[in-house]
């Protein structure tokens, strides 16, 4: 089990686009912190009434750029399957840490999937 967990974490690490969460995950792997790794790889974040939310950090049970990119890809695939090819996706964000990065990543996924993306300006 520990070997599978470390392998899963290394696979995630290789695909993580964010140097901050890559460094965080690499440190956990190097330290052999299997308890923390198990908590981060026990499943995936789920959408709730407030959307996709969770503690910031590396791994599929944390909020990070990899999770956002995967969720955006799922939404793009759904929209295309519903006949919305070329449709407009409006993306908002707030002042929380990494929110602007998440919005940009979502827009990149949408445009890469053939949809149009409009990122709203941050308004305080």
PDB file of C-alpha atoms in Angstrom:
ATOM      1  CA  UNK A   1       0.000   0.000   0.000  1.00  0.00           C
ATOM      2  CA  UNK A   2       2.761   2.483   0.885  1.00  0.00           C
ATOM      3  CA  UNK A   3       4.489   1.748  -2.401  1.00  0.00           C
ATOM      4  CA  UNK A   4       1.243   2.381  -4.326  1.00  0.00           C
ATOM      5  CA  UNK A   5       0.687   5.632  -2.423  1.00  0.00           C
ATOM      6  CA  UNK A   6       4.204   6.879  -3.175  1.00  0.00           C
ATOM      7  CA  UNK A   7       3.799   5.874  -6.838  1.00  0.00           C
ATOM      8  CA  UNK A   8       0.482   7.731  -7.017  1.00  0.00           C
ATOM      9  CA  UNK A   9       2.063  10.824  -5.449  1.00  0.00           C
ATOM     10  CA  UNK A  10       5.014  10.696  -7.865  1.00  0.00           C
ATOM     11  CA  UNK A  11       2.626  10.445 -10.832  1.00  0.00           C
ATOM     12  CA  UNK A  12       0.711  13.469  -9.562  1.00  0.00           C
ATOM     13  CA  UNK A  13       3.991  15.330  -9.000  1.00  0.00           C
ATOM     14  CA  UNK A  14       5.085  14.728 -12.600  1.00  0.00           C
ATOM     15  CA  UNK A  15       1.841  16.299 -13.907  1.00  0.00           C
ATOM     16  CA  UNK A  16       1.534  19.240 -11.492  1.00  0.00           C
ATOM     17  CA  UNK A  17       1.968  22.586 -13.327  1.00  0.00           C
ATOM     18  CA  UNK A  18       2.521  24.618 -10.127  1.00  0.00           C
ATOM     19  CA  UNK A  19       6.061  24.827  -8.710  1.00  0.00           C
ATOM     20  CA  UNK A  20       4.703  25.641  -5.244  1.00  0.00           C
ATOM     21  CA  UNK A  21       2.576  22.517  -4.926  1.00  0.00           C
ATOM     22  CA  UNK A  22       5.236  20.409  -6.683  1.00  0.00           C
ATOM     23  CA  UNK A  23       7.754  21.460  -4.017  1.00  0.00           C
ATOM     24  CA  UNK A  24       5.222  20.765  -1.263  1.00  0.00           C
ATOM     25  CA  UNK A  25       4.448  17.289  -2.571  1.00  0.00           C
ATOM     26  CA  UNK A  26       8.104  16.453  -3.223  1.00  0.00           C
ATOM     27  CA  UNK A  27       8.902  17.342   0.401  1.00  0.00           C
ATOM     28  CA  UNK A  28       6.153  15.000   1.645  1.00  0.00           C
ATOM     29  CA  UNK A  29       7.440  12.187  -0.586  1.00  0.00           C
ATOM     30  CA  UNK A  30      11.055  12.767   0.486  1.00  0.00           C
ATOM     31  CA  UNK A  31      10.024  12.794   4.153  1.00  0.00           C
ATOM     32  CA  UNK A  32       8.065   9.594   3.670  1.00  0.00           C
ATOM     33  CA  UNK A  33       5.020  11.231   5.283  1.00  0.00           C
ATOM     34  CA  UNK A  34       2.577   8.513   4.301  1.00  0.00           C
ATOM     35  CA  UNK A  35      -0.094   9.725   6.738  1.00  0.00           C
ATOM     36  CA  UNK A  36      -0.269  13.128   5.037  1.00  0.00           C
ATOM     37  CA  UNK A  37       0.018  11.589   1.572  1.00  0.00           C
ATOM     38  CA  UNK A  38      -2.825   9.189   2.393  1.00  0.00           C
ATOM     39  CA  UNK A  39      -5.010  12.137   3.420  1.00  0.00           C
ATOM     40  CA  UNK A  40      -4.250  13.956   0.172  1.00  0.00           C
ATOM     41  CA  UNK A  41      -4.793  10.916  -2.064  1.00  0.00           C
ATOM     42  CA  UNK A  42      -7.838   9.373  -0.355  1.00  0.00           C
ATOM     43  CA  UNK A  43     -10.128  10.454  -3.204  1.00  0.00           C
ATOM     44  CA  UNK A  44     -10.915  13.650  -5.064  1.00  0.00           C
ATOM     45  CA  UNK A  45     -12.490  16.935  -4.089  1.00  0.00           C
ATOM     46  CA  UNK A  46     -16.214  16.964  -4.730  1.00  0.00           C
ATOM     47  CA  UNK A  47     -18.443  19.805  -5.868  1.00  0.00           C
ATOM     48  CA  UNK A  48     -20.631  21.099  -3.066  1.00  0.00           C
ATOM     49  CA  UNK A  49     -23.188  23.851  -2.698  1.00  0.00           C
ATOM     50  CA  UNK A  50     -20.397  26.440  -2.930  1.00  0.00           C
ATOM     51  CA  UNK A  51     -18.682  24.784  -5.889  1.00  0.00           C
ATOM     52  CA  UNK A  52     -15.267  23.126  -5.800  1.00  0.00           C
ATOM     53  CA  UNK A  53     -13.628  24.101  -2.531  1.00  0.00           C
ATOM     54  CA  UNK A  54     -11.037  22.681  -0.204  1.00  0.00           C
ATOM     55  CA  UNK A  55      -7.828  23.312   1.644  1.00  0.00           C
ATOM     56  CA  UNK A  56      -5.066  24.616  -0.623  1.00  0.00           C
ATOM     57  CA  UNK A  57      -2.264  22.142  -1.223  1.00  0.00           C
ATOM     58  CA  UNK A  58      -0.929  19.384  -3.433  1.00  0.00           C
ATOM     59  CA  UNK A  59      -2.943  16.277  -4.293  1.00  0.00           C
ATOM     60  CA  UNK A  60      -6.441  15.407  -5.495  1.00  0.00           C
ATOM     61  CA  UNK A  61      -8.054  16.056  -2.089  1.00  0.00           C
ATOM     62  CA  UNK A  62      -6.723  19.620  -2.000  1.00  0.00           C
ATOM     63  CA  UNK A  63      -7.520  22.732  -4.018  1.00  0.00           C
ATOM     64  CA  UNK A  64      -4.774  23.376  -6.548  1.00  0.00           C
ATOM     65  CA  UNK A  65      -4.159  24.108 -10.207  1.00  0.00           C
ATOM     66  CA  UNK A  66      -4.144  20.423 -11.196  1.00  0.00           C
ATOM     67  CA  UNK A  67      -7.561  19.848  -9.629  1.00  0.00           C
ATOM     68  CA  UNK A  68      -8.965  22.999 -11.256  1.00  0.00           C
ATOM     69  CA  UNK A  69      -7.578  22.040 -14.664  1.00  0.00           C
ATOM     70  CA  UNK A  70      -9.099  18.562 -14.417  1.00  0.00           C
ATOM     71  CA  UNK A  71     -12.464  19.952 -13.311  1.00  0.00           C
ATOM     72  CA  UNK A  72     -12.413  22.493 -16.146  1.00  0.00           C
ATOM     73  CA  UNK A  73     -11.618  19.741 -18.656  1.00  0.00           C
ATOM     74  CA  UNK A  74     -14.607  17.777 -17.379  1.00  0.00           C
ATOM     75  CA  UNK A  75     -16.872  20.804 -17.714  1.00  0.00           C
ATOM     76  CA  UNK A  76     -15.573  21.516 -21.220  1.00  0.00           C
ATOM     77  CA  UNK A  77     -16.228  17.914 -22.274  1.00  0.00           C
ATOM     78  CA  UNK A  78     -19.745  18.101 -20.839  1.00  0.00           C
ATOM     79  CA  UNK A  79     -20.502  21.376 -22.616  1.00  0.00           C
ATOM     80  CA  UNK A  80     -19.257  20.021 -25.926  1.00  0.00           C
ATOM     81  CA  UNK A  81     -21.317  16.848 -25.479  1.00  0.00           C
ATOM     82  CA  UNK A  82     -24.352  19.096 -24.953  1.00  0.00           C
ATOM     83  CA  UNK A  83     -23.739  20.751 -28.327  1.00  0.00           C
ATOM     84  CA  UNK A  84     -22.118  23.896 -26.976  1.00  0.00           C
ATOM     85  CA  UNK A  85     -19.055  23.762 -29.246  1.00  0.00           C
ATOM     86  CA  UNK A  86     -17.858  27.348 -29.574  1.00  0.00           C
ATOM     87  CA  UNK A  87     -20.077  28.455 -26.684  1.00  0.00           C
ATOM     88  CA  UNK A  88     -19.066  31.140 -24.226  1.00  0.00           C
ATOM     89  CA  UNK A  89     -17.953  30.264 -20.693  1.00  0.00           C
ATOM     90  CA  UNK A  90     -17.874  33.208 -18.279  1.00  0.00           C
ATOM     91  CA  UNK A  91     -15.300  32.805 -15.511  1.00  0.00           C
ATOM     92  CA  UNK A  92     -15.287  34.829 -12.321  1.00  0.00           C
ATOM     93  CA  UNK A  93     -12.878  34.802  -9.420  1.00  0.00           C
ATOM     94  CA  UNK A  94     -12.243  36.569  -6.139  1.00  0.00           C
ATOM     95  CA  UNK A  95      -9.319  37.872  -4.084  1.00  0.00           C
ATOM     96  CA  UNK A  96      -8.457  34.545  -2.440  1.00  0.00           C
ATOM     97  CA  UNK A  97      -4.966  33.155  -2.901  1.00  0.00           C
ATOM     98  CA  UNK A  98      -4.558  31.446  -6.300  1.00  0.00           C
ATOM     99  CA  UNK A  99      -8.062  32.427  -7.459  1.00  0.00           C
ATOM    100  CA  UNK A 100      -6.720  34.420 -10.426  1.00  0.00           C
ATOM    101  CA  UNK A 101      -4.456  31.491 -11.381  1.00  0.00           C
ATOM    102  CA  UNK A 102      -7.441  29.131 -11.236  1.00  0.00           C
ATOM    103  CA  UNK A 103      -9.451  31.493 -13.472  1.00  0.00           C
ATOM    104  CA  UNK A 104      -6.647  31.738 -16.043  1.00  0.00           C
ATOM    105  CA  UNK A 105      -6.165  27.969 -16.075  1.00  0.00           C
ATOM    106  CA  UNK A 106      -9.900  27.435 -16.540  1.00  0.00           C
ATOM    107  CA  UNK A 107      -9.962  29.894 -19.443  1.00  0.00           C
ATOM    108  CA  UNK A 108      -6.993  28.136 -21.067  1.00  0.00           C
ATOM    109  CA  UNK A 109      -8.719  24.761 -20.820  1.00  0.00           C
ATOM    110  CA  UNK A 110     -11.958  26.146 -22.262  1.00  0.00           C
ATOM    111  CA  UNK A 111     -10.280  27.795 -25.236  1.00  0.00           C
ATOM    112  CA  UNK A 112      -8.123  24.711 -25.792  1.00  0.00           C
ATOM    113  CA  UNK A 113     -11.336  22.680 -25.964  1.00  0.00           C
ATOM    114  CA  UNK A 114     -12.792  24.942 -28.654  1.00  0.00           C
ATOM    115  CA  UNK A 115     -15.011  27.028 -26.393  1.00  0.00           C
ATOM    116  CA  UNK A 116     -14.787  30.763 -25.884  1.00  0.00           C
ATOM    117  CA  UNK A 117     -13.818  32.082 -22.454  1.00  0.00           C
ATOM    118  CA  UNK A 118     -14.427  35.451 -20.833  1.00  0.00           C
ATOM    119  CA  UNK A 119     -12.592  36.077 -17.555  1.00  0.00           C
ATOM    120  CA  UNK A 120     -14.348  38.766 -15.559  1.00  0.00           C
ATOM    121  CA  UNK A 121     -12.213  41.465 -13.956  1.00  0.00           C
ATOM    122  CA  UNK A 122     -11.696  41.314 -10.209  1.00  0.00           C
ATOM    123  CA  UNK A 123     -14.015  43.787  -8.559  1.00  0.00           C
ATOM    124  CA  UNK A 124     -13.611  44.658  -4.920  1.00  0.00           C
TER     125      UNK A 124
END
